[in-house]
Amino acid sequence: MRYFIIILIISLWALNTHSVWAAKLAIVIDDFGYRQHNEEQVISLSPNINVAVLPNSPHARRIANRAHDHGNDVIIHLPMAPLGKQPLEKDTLFPSMSEVEVNRIVTNAIEQVPHAIGVNNHMGSLMTSNLTGMAHVMKALSHYSMFFLDSKTIGKTQIKKAASYYNIPVLTRDVFLDDEQKESAISQQFDLAVKLARKNGVAIAIGHPHPQTINVLRTKLANLPEDIELTKLSHLITTIPTSAKHKTTLKDIFEKCKKQIEELSNYKTLDE
């Protein structure tokens, strides 16, 4: 009987090996709301791809609804001022804006993008490096149950510090997939994200709905390694604590199995 119990527990453990050992890879595709055909293709790839919608884009509401209905996590791609002179979206946030103005823009963005569960920054190297400006953003977001994904467009980002004032969860981008819009380069960046996921347990990659990116994702996701799990951002919020994450080891698993075997053996003894 005892050997049967051991075999049963090992079998159950084997069935759950993927969930125990798989590293988590989150893919976020930014700039949704302008290119319907491309965005539909992204959504169709997997419900576990996360989509970031520009709030003042012409198709923001429709594509957010479409992604949500398909099961994808939707976040707001909130326009923020860059250091450079790139073309700006309507209602781009600047550090010089008052708290009232920032609150108006953030509130309007939430209304424009239905089903949004979080926010990340569109550009924003000027804004995200300003603590006061980001504190205004986080205060506005504190009225909603949302997290913030730092796209990390600048090393001096103040997002995490500002978010800590209002207990807003923060995730951080690890890899940009398509700074260089060549399939070979995008493929290399995807492989880098996989490598980082294996090393750290989790990796977040950000891309855009370019045809080259979609082509690479189609191929890579169809051949995703067994030890990599494509995941939603919302799952990372609930599974990664703010303190250092403890990685499950073989010793942990065997100790747990040993304890279960001992408990089951005790039940058998009591029955006898």
Short mmCIF file of N, CA and C in Angstrom, two decimals, residues 11 30-31 38 68 85 90 92-93 97 166 194 216 242 251 267:
data_model
loop_
_atom_site.label_atom_id
_atom_site.label_comp_id
_atom_site.label_asym_id
_atom_site.label_seq_id
_atom_site.Cartn_x
_atom_site.Cartn_y
_atom_site.Cartn_z
N SER A 11 3.52 10.54 -9.39
CA SER A 11 2.78 10.75 -10.64
C SER A 11 2.10 12.10 -10.65
N ASP A 30 2.49 47.20 -27.46
CA ASP A 30 2.09 48.60 -27.27
C ASP A 30 1.40 49.18 -28.51
N ASP A 31 0.97 50.43 -28.36
CA ASP A 31 0.48 51.27 -29.47
C ASP A 31 -0.79 50.76 -30.13
N ASN A 38 -3.43 44.67 -38.02
CA ASN A 38 -2.28 44.13 -37.30
C ASN A 38 -2.65 43.74 -35.87
N HIS A 68 -10.36 42.14 -24.73
CA HIS A 68 -10.96 41.61 -23.49
C HIS A 68 -11.85 40.41 -23.77
N LYS A 85 12.22 65.07 -29.35
CA LYS A 85 11.18 65.88 -29.98
C LYS A 85 10.29 65.04 -30.90
N LYS A 90 -2.25 63.21 -28.16
CA LYS A 90 -3.11 64.14 -27.41
C LYS A 90 -3.03 63.81 -25.93
N THR A 92 -0.61 64.24 -23.77
CA THR A 92 0.65 63.71 -23.27
C THR A 92 0.98 64.38 -21.94
N LEU A 93 1.40 63.60 -20.97
CA LEU A 93 1.68 64.12 -19.63
C LEU A 93 3.06 64.75 -19.55
N MET A 97 2.82 69.84 -15.46
CA MET A 97 1.36 69.87 -15.28
C MET A 97 0.97 69.82 -13.80
N TYR A 166 1.74 55.29 -2.85
CA TYR A 166 0.31 54.97 -2.91
C TYR A 166 0.05 53.46 -2.99
N VAL A 194 13.60 34.99 -23.34
CA VAL A 194 13.51 33.61 -22.85
C VAL A 194 14.67 33.30 -21.90
N VAL A 216 7.46 37.09 -36.24
CA VAL A 216 8.36 36.42 -35.30
C VAL A 216 7.57 35.78 -34.15
N THR A 242 6.47 41.57 -3.21
CA THR A 242 7.41 42.69 -3.26
C THR A 242 8.76 42.29 -2.69
N LYS A 251 14.63 19.91 -3.41
CA LYS A 251 14.55 19.58 -1.99
C LYS A 251 13.17 19.95 -1.43
N TYR A 267 -2.59 7.86 8.43
CA TYR A 267 -4.01 7.57 8.25
C TYR A 267 -4.22 6.07 8.13
#
